[in-house]
Amino acid sequence: MSAGETSAVVKADAYGLGAAQLAPALAAAGCKTFFVAHLAEAVELRALLPQARILALNGLLPHAATDFVANGIIPVLGSLQEITLWRAEALEVGRALPAFLHLETGLNRLALPPREFEKLRMDPTLLEGITVDTVMTHLLAADTPKDERNRRQLQDFLAMAAAFPGAKRSIANSPGIFMGTAFHLDLIRPGAAIYGLNASPIQPRKMRQVARLSAPILQIRDVRLGETVGYGGSWTAERPSRIATVGVGYADGLHRALSNNGIAYFDDTPVPLVGRVSMDLTTFDVTDVPANTGDLLVLLDSRHGADELGQEAGTIGYEILTSLGRRYQRRYIGA
Ligand SMILES: *Cc1c(COP(=O)(O)O)cnc(C)c1O
C-alpha cells in the first residue's frame, strides 16, 4: 500500500492563526495541497504559494469558473450544476480541467445529492472535460469517534467512490485521522490538528498546542467587600479583592460566555475570570497572586489551550481560534 498524502486545511486564515505565515511554513515542510473554503481565500493563498495545489471547498458559483482557472484553483464540486459550469469552462479553455468531487454521505450541506450522483454514474459524459482527481466526503460525527455513523460513512463512501476508479479518495479531517488507517485512504485533510486542537476529544491530547496568548495587566484595583465588577455587576466581591483588568475582550475572541467562568494563568497559578467579558476588557481576580500592573496574564497556552477555553465558553476550540481577531501583536517562532 502506498502512503497517502497529507494536505493542510488553511481556511479562515489558518483557523485564525495567520495563513500568510502558516501556509508558507507548511509548504516549506513539504505540504503540497491546501484547502480553503472560498475562492477569495484561494486567490490570496495563490499569491503566497505559487506552486501549491489549492482547492476551494465551497465549490463553484456561477460566473466564478474563469477566476478559478486564471488563478489555478481547483474547485471541490458538489452538484450537477457546478459540474456543468466546470465542464463548460473546460470546453471554453479547450483543455481538461481538474476537480475534486464531493460525495454525499450524511452531512447534507455541499456534496453531490444521491439523485445527482446516480445521474452522474449513469452518464459519464456529464464529466467530459473534467479530470476527477479525487473524490471526497466529510465525516458528520468525527468528534465522537466511537459513533458508528463514521464507519457507515466510510463504507458508503468507498462504495460510491468505486464509480470513479481513476480517482483518489479522501475522507478524514483531523479526528478522522485518529480513527485509524482505514480512514486515511489517499489524502488526509487535517486542519485542527495542525493548529494544536485536540482532534480526538475522548482521547488524551495528541497534538501540541501551538498558539500562546498573553496580555498585560492594564490596572489593578482594590475592590471592597460587597462591591461589584463589570457590566451588570454580575460579580460581587465576597472578600476584599484585587481585580486586574486586561485589554482583551470578546472582540478578541475571549467569548462573552466566559463571563464569570474562565481562567488565566499568572505564572503557575490560575486566576479566575470575574465579571462580564466586555468588548475590549476582561477582569480577573488576582487577590491571591503577587500581580502588578504590566505583568502578563496567560490566556492560552499548553496548560490551558483553545479546547479548554472553548469548554469554559460552551463552545469548541475551533471557534476560539477562529475568533481571535486582528488586534493581537503576533509573533511567529520556530517557522
Ligand atoms: C474544515 C474541513 C476539514 C478540516 O477539519 P479539521 O477537523 O479541522 O481537521 C476537512 N475537510 C473539510 C471538508 C472541511 O470543511
Short mmCIF file of N, CA and C in Angstrom, two decimals, residues 130-288:
data_model
loop_
_atom_site.label_atom_id
_atom_site.label_comp_id
_atom_site.label_asym_id
_atom_site.label_seq_id
_atom_site.Cartn_x
_atom_site.Cartn_y
_atom_site.Cartn_z
N ILE A 130 -13.60 17.16 -17.61
CA ILE A 130 -13.22 17.30 -16.20
C ILE A 130 -12.40 16.10 -15.78
N THR A 131 -11.24 16.33 -15.22
CA THR A 131 -10.44 15.26 -14.66
C THR A 131 -10.75 15.17 -13.17
N VAL A 132 -11.45 14.10 -12.80
CA VAL A 132 -11.76 13.94 -11.38
C VAL A 132 -10.52 13.38 -10.69
N ASP A 133 -9.77 14.28 -10.11
CA ASP A 133 -8.53 13.87 -9.45
C ASP A 133 -8.84 13.04 -8.21
N THR A 134 -9.79 13.53 -7.42
CA THR A 134 -10.06 12.92 -6.12
C THR A 134 -11.56 13.00 -5.84
N VAL A 135 -12.11 11.94 -5.27
CA VAL A 135 -13.45 12.03 -4.71
C VAL A 135 -13.31 12.10 -3.19
N MET A 136 -14.17 12.91 -2.59
CA MET A 136 -14.05 13.09 -1.14
C MET A 136 -15.42 13.15 -0.49
N THR A 137 -15.42 12.93 0.81
CA THR A 137 -16.61 13.19 1.61
C THR A 137 -16.14 13.69 2.96
N HIS A 138 -17.09 14.06 3.81
CA HIS A 138 -16.72 14.68 5.09
C HIS A 138 -17.52 14.01 6.20
N LEU A 139 -16.83 13.71 7.30
CA LEU A 139 -17.47 12.99 8.40
C LEU A 139 -18.41 13.90 9.19
N LEU A 140 -19.55 13.34 9.60
CA LEU A 140 -20.53 14.17 10.31
C LEU A 140 -20.41 14.04 11.82
N ALA A 141 -19.72 13.01 12.30
CA ALA A 141 -19.65 12.80 13.74
C ALA A 141 -18.23 12.47 14.16
N ALA A 142 -17.28 13.12 13.50
CA ALA A 142 -15.88 12.77 13.76
C ALA A 142 -15.46 13.12 15.18
N ASP A 143 -16.16 14.07 15.80
CA ASP A 143 -15.78 14.43 17.18
C ASP A 143 -16.25 13.38 18.19
N THR A 144 -17.02 12.40 17.73
CA THR A 144 -17.35 11.25 18.57
C THR A 144 -16.91 10.00 17.84
N PRO A 145 -15.62 9.65 17.97
CA PRO A 145 -15.00 8.61 17.14
C PRO A 145 -15.69 7.25 17.25
N LYS A 146 -16.30 6.98 18.39
CA LYS A 146 -16.94 5.68 18.57
C LYS A 146 -18.27 5.59 17.84
N ASP A 147 -18.79 6.73 17.45
CA ASP A 147 -20.08 6.77 16.76
C ASP A 147 -19.99 5.93 15.49
N GLU A 148 -20.88 4.95 15.39
CA GLU A 148 -20.74 4.02 14.26
C GLU A 148 -21.12 4.66 12.93
N ARG A 149 -21.71 5.85 12.99
CA ARG A 149 -22.00 6.53 11.73
C ARG A 149 -20.72 6.86 10.96
N ASN A 150 -19.62 7.02 11.68
CA ASN A 150 -18.34 7.27 11.00
C ASN A 150 -17.98 6.10 10.08
N ARG A 151 -18.12 4.90 10.64
CA ARG A 151 -17.79 3.71 9.88
C ARG A 151 -18.76 3.50 8.71
N ARG A 152 -20.03 3.80 8.98
CA ARG A 152 -21.01 3.65 7.91
C ARG A 152 -20.70 4.64 6.78
N GLN A 153 -20.33 5.85 7.16
CA GLN A 153 -19.98 6.83 6.12
C GLN A 153 -18.80 6.34 5.29
N LEU A 154 -17.81 5.76 5.97
CA LEU A 154 -16.64 5.25 5.25
C LEU A 154 -17.07 4.17 4.25
N GLN A 155 -17.90 3.24 4.71
CA GLN A 155 -18.38 2.17 3.82
C GLN A 155 -19.14 2.74 2.63
N ASP A 156 -20.10 3.63 2.93
CA ASP A 156 -20.90 4.21 1.84
C ASP A 156 -20.01 4.95 0.86
N PHE A 157 -19.05 5.67 1.41
CA PHE A 157 -18.15 6.46 0.56
C PHE A 157 -17.34 5.55 -0.35
N LEU A 158 -16.79 4.48 0.21
CA LEU A 158 -15.98 3.57 -0.61
C LEU A 158 -16.82 2.95 -1.71
N ALA A 159 -18.07 2.61 -1.39
CA ALA A 159 -18.96 2.04 -2.42
C ALA A 159 -19.19 3.05 -3.54
N MET A 160 -19.43 4.30 -3.16
CA MET A 160 -19.67 5.33 -4.17
C MET A 160 -18.41 5.63 -4.97
N ALA A 161 -17.29 5.66 -4.27
CA ALA A 161 -16.03 6.00 -4.93
C ALA A 161 -15.68 4.99 -6.01
N ALA A 162 -16.20 3.77 -5.88
CA ALA A 162 -15.91 2.75 -6.88
C ALA A 162 -16.39 3.15 -8.26
N ALA A 163 -17.34 4.10 -8.30
CA ALA A 163 -17.82 4.59 -9.60
C ALA A 163 -16.77 5.47 -10.29
N PHE A 164 -15.73 5.83 -9.57
CA PHE A 164 -14.66 6.66 -10.15
C PHE A 164 -13.32 5.97 -9.94
N PRO A 165 -13.12 4.90 -10.69
CA PRO A 165 -11.95 4.05 -10.41
C PRO A 165 -10.61 4.77 -10.56
N GLY A 166 -10.58 5.82 -11.37
CA GLY A 166 -9.30 6.51 -11.57
C GLY A 166 -9.01 7.55 -10.50
N ALA A 167 -10.00 7.84 -9.66
CA ALA A 167 -9.85 8.96 -8.74
C ALA A 167 -9.28 8.52 -7.40
N LYS A 168 -8.50 9.41 -6.77
CA LYS A 168 -8.05 9.17 -5.41
C LYS A 168 -9.23 9.44 -4.46
N ARG A 169 -9.06 9.00 -3.21
CA ARG A 169 -10.17 9.08 -2.27
C ARG A 169 -9.74 9.74 -0.96
N SER A 170 -10.64 10.55 -0.41
CA SER A 170 -10.30 11.30 0.81
C SER A 170 -11.52 11.44 1.71
N ILE A 171 -11.37 11.09 2.98
CA ILE A 171 -12.48 11.23 3.93
C ILE A 171 -12.10 11.92 5.23
N ALA A 172 -10.84 11.80 5.65
CA ALA A 172 -10.52 12.14 7.04
C ALA A 172 -10.13 13.60 7.25
N ASN A 173 -10.86 14.26 8.14
CA ASN A 173 -10.38 15.51 8.75
C ASN A 173 -9.53 15.10 9.96
N SER A 174 -9.17 16.05 10.82
CA SER A 174 -8.26 15.70 11.92
C SER A 174 -8.76 14.54 12.78
N PRO A 175 -9.96 14.63 13.35
CA PRO A 175 -10.39 13.50 14.17
C PRO A 175 -10.51 12.21 13.37
N GLY A 176 -10.86 12.32 12.10
CA GLY A 176 -10.95 11.14 11.24
C GLY A 176 -9.61 10.42 11.15
N ILE A 177 -8.55 11.20 11.13
CA ILE A 177 -7.21 10.61 11.02
C ILE A 177 -6.93 9.69 12.21
N PHE A 178 -7.42 10.10 13.40
CA PHE A 178 -7.16 9.32 14.61
C PHE A 178 -8.11 8.14 14.75
N MET A 179 -9.01 7.97 13.80
CA MET A 179 -9.90 6.80 13.84
C MET A 179 -9.24 5.57 13.24
N GLY A 180 -8.05 5.73 12.72
CA GLY A 180 -7.35 4.55 12.22
C GLY A 180 -7.05 4.65 10.74
N THR A 181 -6.15 3.78 10.30
CA THR A 181 -5.64 3.88 8.94
C THR A 181 -6.73 3.61 7.89
N ALA A 182 -7.79 2.90 8.28
CA ALA A 182 -8.86 2.66 7.32
C ALA A 182 -9.43 3.97 6.79
N PHE A 183 -9.30 5.02 7.58
CA PHE A 183 -9.84 6.32 7.19
C PHE A 183 -8.84 7.17 6.40
N HIS A 184 -7.63 6.69 6.28
CA HIS A 184 -6.61 7.57 5.68
C HIS A 184 -6.71 7.65 4.16
N LEU A 185 -6.97 6.52 3.52
CA LEU A 185 -7.13 6.48 2.07
C LEU A 185 -5.98 7.24 1.37
N ASP A 186 -6.30 8.02 0.34
CA ASP A 186 -5.21 8.61 -0.46
C ASP A 186 -4.81 10.01 -0.01
N LEU A 187 -5.70 10.66 0.72
CA LEU A 187 -5.41 12.05 1.10
C LEU A 187 -6.11 12.36 2.42
N ILE A 188 -5.35 12.81 3.40
CA ILE A 188 -5.99 13.27 4.64
C ILE A 188 -6.04 14.78 4.64
N ARG A 189 -7.04 15.33 5.35
CA ARG A 189 -7.29 16.77 5.30
C ARG A 189 -7.32 17.39 6.70
N PRO A 190 -6.21 17.38 7.40
CA PRO A 190 -6.23 17.97 8.74
C PRO A 190 -6.24 19.49 8.70
N GLY A 191 -7.05 20.06 9.59
CA GLY A 191 -6.95 21.47 9.91
C GLY A 191 -6.60 21.56 11.39
N ALA A 192 -7.60 21.29 12.21
CA ALA A 192 -7.49 21.44 13.67
C ALA A 192 -6.20 20.87 14.25
N ALA A 193 -5.85 19.67 13.84
CA ALA A 193 -4.68 19.00 14.44
C ALA A 193 -3.41 19.79 14.19
N ILE A 194 -3.33 20.43 13.02
CA ILE A 194 -2.14 21.21 12.70
C ILE A 194 -1.97 22.36 13.68
N TYR A 195 -3.11 22.88 14.12
CA TYR A 195 -3.07 24.07 14.98
C TYR A 195 -3.12 23.72 16.46
N GLY A 196 -2.99 22.43 16.75
CA GLY A 196 -2.85 22.01 18.14
C GLY A 196 -4.15 21.78 18.87
N LEU A 197 -5.26 21.81 18.14
CA LEU A 197 -6.52 21.48 18.81
C LEU A 197 -6.55 19.99 19.08
N ASN A 198 -7.27 19.61 20.11
CA ASN A 198 -7.38 18.19 20.43
C ASN A 198 -8.33 17.55 19.44
N ALA A 199 -7.74 16.84 18.48
CA ALA A 199 -8.53 16.36 17.36
C ALA A 199 -9.41 15.18 17.73
N SER A 200 -9.16 14.58 18.84
CA SER A 200 -9.92 13.40 19.20
C SER A 200 -10.31 13.50 20.68
N PRO A 201 -11.38 14.20 20.93
CA PRO A 201 -11.68 14.66 22.28
C PRO A 201 -11.74 13.56 23.35
N ILE A 202 -12.10 12.34 22.97
CA ILE A 202 -12.19 11.32 24.01
C ILE A 202 -10.83 10.72 24.33
N GLN A 203 -9.85 11.00 23.50
CA GLN A 203 -8.51 10.51 23.79
C GLN A 203 -7.67 11.65 24.37
N PRO A 204 -6.60 11.29 25.04
CA PRO A 204 -5.71 12.36 25.52
C PRO A 204 -5.17 13.14 24.33
N ARG A 205 -4.82 14.37 24.58
CA ARG A 205 -4.33 15.23 23.51
C ARG A 205 -3.11 14.60 22.83
N LYS A 206 -3.17 14.61 21.51
CA LYS A 206 -2.05 14.06 20.76
C LYS A 206 -1.22 15.16 20.11
N MET A 207 -1.82 16.31 19.92
CA MET A 207 -1.13 17.37 19.20
C MET A 207 -0.72 18.46 20.18
N ARG A 208 0.42 19.06 19.89
CA ARG A 208 0.90 20.13 20.76
C ARG A 208 0.14 21.43 20.48
N GLN A 209 -0.27 22.07 21.53
CA GLN A 209 -0.90 23.38 21.41
C GLN A 209 0.12 24.33 20.78
N VAL A 210 -0.23 25.02 19.71
CA VAL A 210 0.77 25.86 19.05
C VAL A 210 0.59 27.35 19.33
N ALA A 211 -0.60 27.73 19.76
CA ALA A 211 -0.83 29.16 19.98
C ALA A 211 -0.75 29.49 21.46
N ARG A 212 -0.08 30.59 21.75
CA ARG A 212 0.03 31.06 23.11
C ARG A 212 -0.43 32.51 23.10
N LEU A 213 -1.18 32.87 24.12
CA LEU A 213 -1.78 34.19 24.13
C LEU A 213 -1.61 34.78 25.52
N SER A 214 -1.02 35.97 25.58
CA SER A 214 -0.94 36.61 26.89
C SER A 214 -1.22 38.10 26.73
N ALA A 215 -1.60 38.72 27.81
CA ALA A 215 -1.95 40.13 27.77
C ALA A 215 -1.50 40.79 29.06
N PRO A 216 -0.96 42.01 28.95
CA PRO A 216 -0.52 42.70 30.16
C PRO A 216 -1.69 43.24 30.98
N ILE A 217 -1.48 43.26 32.27
CA ILE A 217 -2.47 43.86 33.17
C ILE A 217 -2.39 45.38 33.03
N LEU A 218 -3.52 46.00 32.67
CA LEU A 218 -3.54 47.45 32.47
C LEU A 218 -3.63 48.18 33.81
N GLN A 219 -4.46 47.65 34.68
CA GLN A 219 -4.63 48.26 36.01
C GLN A 219 -5.00 47.17 37.00
N ILE A 220 -4.63 47.42 38.26
CA ILE A 220 -5.13 46.56 39.33
C ILE A 220 -5.85 47.45 40.32
N ARG A 221 -7.04 47.02 40.70
CA ARG A 221 -7.70 47.86 41.70
C ARG A 221 -8.22 47.05 42.87
N ASP A 222 -8.23 47.75 44.01
CA ASP A 222 -8.76 47.13 45.22
C ASP A 222 -10.27 47.30 45.23
N VAL A 223 -10.94 46.22 45.45
CA VAL A 223 -12.40 46.25 45.47
C VAL A 223 -12.83 45.81 46.86
N ARG A 224 -13.71 46.59 47.46
CA ARG A 224 -14.14 46.29 48.83
C ARG A 224 -15.19 45.18 48.85
N LEU A 225 -15.28 44.53 49.95
CA LEU A 225 -16.30 43.51 50.17
C LEU A 225 -17.67 44.06 49.72
N GLY A 226 -18.37 43.31 48.90
CA GLY A 226 -19.72 43.72 48.51
C GLY A 226 -19.77 44.55 47.23
N GLU A 227 -18.64 45.07 46.78
CA GLU A 227 -18.65 45.81 45.53
C GLU A 227 -18.73 44.84 44.34
N THR A 228 -19.21 45.37 43.22
CA THR A 228 -19.32 44.52 42.03
C THR A 228 -18.29 44.94 40.99
N VAL A 229 -18.08 44.07 39.99
CA VAL A 229 -17.12 44.32 38.91
C VAL A 229 -17.81 44.12 37.57
N GLY A 230 -17.65 45.08 36.70
CA GLY A 230 -18.06 44.94 35.30
C GLY A 230 -19.53 45.24 35.05
N TYR A 231 -19.89 45.19 33.76
CA TYR A 231 -21.27 45.46 33.33
C TYR A 231 -22.25 44.55 34.07
N GLY A 232 -23.33 45.15 34.46
CA GLY A 232 -24.39 44.38 35.11
C GLY A 232 -24.08 44.01 36.54
N GLY A 233 -22.88 44.32 36.97
CA GLY A 233 -22.49 43.98 38.34
C GLY A 233 -22.69 42.51 38.63
N SER A 234 -22.27 41.67 37.69
CA SER A 234 -22.60 40.25 37.79
C SER A 234 -21.67 39.50 38.74
N TRP A 235 -20.62 40.16 39.20
CA TRP A 235 -19.72 39.52 40.17
C TRP A 235 -19.59 40.43 41.38
N THR A 236 -19.74 39.85 42.53
CA THR A 236 -19.67 40.62 43.78
C THR A 236 -18.51 40.11 44.62
N ALA A 237 -17.70 41.02 45.09
CA ALA A 237 -16.56 40.63 45.92
C ALA A 237 -17.06 40.08 47.25
N GLU A 238 -16.66 38.86 47.55
CA GLU A 238 -17.07 38.25 48.82
C GLU A 238 -15.97 38.40 49.86
N ARG A 239 -14.94 39.11 49.48
CA ARG A 239 -13.86 39.47 50.38
C ARG A 239 -13.20 40.69 49.75
N PRO A 240 -12.41 41.43 50.47
CA PRO A 240 -11.65 42.50 49.82
C PRO A 240 -10.78 41.87 48.74
N SER A 241 -10.83 42.41 47.52
CA SER A 241 -10.22 41.71 46.39
C SER A 241 -9.36 42.65 45.57
N ARG A 242 -8.40 42.05 44.87
CA ARG A 242 -7.62 42.79 43.88
C ARG A 242 -8.05 42.32 42.50
N ILE A 243 -8.48 43.26 41.69
CA ILE A 243 -9.02 42.93 40.36
C ILE A 243 -8.10 43.50 39.29
N ALA A 244 -7.63 42.61 38.42
CA ALA A 244 -6.75 43.01 37.33
C ALA A 244 -7.56 43.10 36.04
N THR A 245 -7.35 44.20 35.32
CA THR A 245 -8.04 44.38 34.04
C THR A 245 -7.04 44.23 32.90
N VAL A 246 -7.36 43.36 31.94
CA VAL A 246 -6.52 43.22 30.75
C VAL A 246 -7.28 43.73 29.53
N GLY A 247 -6.53 44.16 28.52
CA GLY A 247 -7.12 44.77 27.34
C GLY A 247 -7.47 43.77 26.25
N VAL A 248 -8.19 42.76 26.64
CA VAL A 248 -8.63 41.73 25.68
C VAL A 248 -10.09 41.47 26.00
N GLY A 249 -10.93 41.46 24.96
CA GLY A 249 -12.34 41.23 25.22
C GLY A 249 -12.96 40.31 24.20
N TYR A 250 -14.28 40.35 24.14
CA TYR A 250 -14.92 39.41 23.20
C TYR A 250 -14.61 39.75 21.75
N ALA A 251 -14.23 41.00 21.47
CA ALA A 251 -13.82 41.33 20.11
C ALA A 251 -12.50 40.65 19.74
N ASP A 252 -11.84 40.13 20.74
CA ASP A 252 -10.56 39.44 20.51
C ASP A 252 -10.69 37.94 20.71
N GLY A 253 -11.91 37.47 20.71
CA GLY A 253 -12.13 36.03 20.80
C GLY A 253 -12.23 35.47 22.21
N LEU A 254 -12.20 36.36 23.19
CA LEU A 254 -12.46 35.91 24.55
C LEU A 254 -13.98 35.99 24.73
N HIS A 255 -14.64 34.91 24.40
CA HIS A 255 -16.09 34.95 24.24
C HIS A 255 -16.80 35.47 25.49
N ARG A 256 -17.87 36.18 25.27
CA ARG A 256 -18.63 36.76 26.39
C ARG A 256 -19.19 35.66 27.29
N ALA A 257 -19.38 34.47 26.70
CA ALA A 257 -19.85 33.34 27.50
C ALA A 257 -18.84 32.93 28.57
N LEU A 258 -17.62 33.48 28.51
CA LEU A 258 -16.63 33.19 29.55
C LEU A 258 -16.86 34.03 30.81
N SER A 259 -17.81 34.94 30.74
CA SER A 259 -18.09 35.80 31.89
C SER A 259 -18.24 34.96 33.16
N ASN A 260 -17.50 35.32 34.19
CA ASN A 260 -17.53 34.60 35.48
C ASN A 260 -17.21 33.11 35.35
N ASN A 261 -16.53 32.74 34.30
CA ASN A 261 -16.40 31.31 34.04
C ASN A 261 -15.10 30.89 33.36
N GLY A 262 -14.13 31.75 33.27
CA GLY A 262 -12.88 31.35 32.64
C GLY A 262 -11.73 31.47 33.62
N ILE A 263 -10.54 31.18 33.12
CA ILE A 263 -9.35 31.42 33.93
C ILE A 263 -8.24 31.97 33.04
N ALA A 264 -7.25 32.54 33.69
CA ALA A 264 -5.98 32.83 33.03
C ALA A 264 -4.91 32.34 33.99
N TYR A 265 -3.67 32.33 33.53
CA TYR A 265 -2.60 31.95 34.43
C TYR A 265 -1.74 33.17 34.77
N PHE A 266 -1.46 33.32 36.05
CA PHE A 266 -0.41 34.23 36.49
C PHE A 266 0.73 33.33 36.94
N ASP A 267 1.84 33.35 36.23
CA ASP A 267 2.89 32.34 36.46
C ASP A 267 2.26 30.96 36.47
N ASP A 268 2.38 30.26 37.63
CA ASP A 268 1.86 28.90 37.67
C ASP A 268 0.47 28.80 38.29
N THR A 269 -0.11 29.94 38.58
CA THR A 269 -1.37 29.92 39.33
C THR A 269 -2.54 30.37 38.45
N PRO A 270 -3.58 29.55 38.37
CA PRO A 270 -4.77 30.00 37.65
C PRO A 270 -5.49 31.09 38.44
N VAL A 271 -5.91 32.12 37.74
CA VAL A 271 -6.70 33.17 38.38
C VAL A 271 -8.06 33.24 37.67
N PRO A 272 -9.14 33.35 38.46
CA PRO A 272 -10.47 33.29 37.85
C PRO A 272 -10.88 34.58 37.13
N LEU A 273 -11.53 34.39 36.00
CA LEU A 273 -12.14 35.50 35.28
C LEU A 273 -13.40 35.90 36.05
N VAL A 274 -13.48 37.16 36.39
CA VAL A 274 -14.64 37.60 37.17
C VAL A 274 -15.37 38.72 36.43
N GLY A 275 -16.67 38.76 36.60
CA GLY A 275 -17.48 39.76 35.92
C GLY A 275 -17.66 39.40 34.46
N ARG A 276 -18.35 40.31 33.76
CA ARG A 276 -18.61 40.06 32.35
C ARG A 276 -17.39 40.39 31.51
N VAL A 277 -17.20 39.60 30.48
CA VAL A 277 -16.22 39.96 29.46
C VAL A 277 -16.83 41.11 28.66
N SER A 278 -16.12 42.21 28.49
CA SER A 278 -16.64 43.26 27.61
C SER A 278 -15.86 43.27 26.30
N MET A 279 -16.17 44.20 25.44
CA MET A 279 -15.62 44.13 24.08
C MET A 279 -14.09 44.16 24.08
N ASP A 280 -13.52 45.06 24.90
CA ASP A 280 -12.07 45.27 24.86
C ASP A 280 -11.38 44.97 26.18
N LEU A 281 -12.14 44.59 27.19
CA LEU A 281 -11.56 44.43 28.53
C LEU A 281 -12.12 43.19 29.21
N THR A 282 -11.28 42.59 30.03
CA THR A 282 -11.71 41.47 30.85
C THR A 282 -11.04 41.59 32.21
N THR A 283 -11.73 41.15 33.23
CA THR A 283 -11.24 41.32 34.60
C THR A 283 -10.99 39.97 35.27
N PHE A 284 -9.91 39.92 36.03
CA PHE A 284 -9.52 38.69 36.73
C PHE A 284 -9.28 38.99 38.20
N ASP A 285 -9.59 38.01 39.04
CA ASP A 285 -9.36 38.15 40.47
C ASP A 285 -7.93 37.71 40.79
N VAL A 286 -7.08 38.67 41.07
CA VAL A 286 -5.66 38.35 41.35
C VAL A 286 -5.33 38.54 42.83
N THR A 287 -6.35 38.44 43.66
CA THR A 287 -6.15 38.65 45.10
C THR A 287 -5.06 37.74 45.67
N ASP A 288 -4.99 36.51 45.15
CA ASP A 288 -4.10 35.52 45.75
C ASP A 288 -2.73 35.42 45.09
#
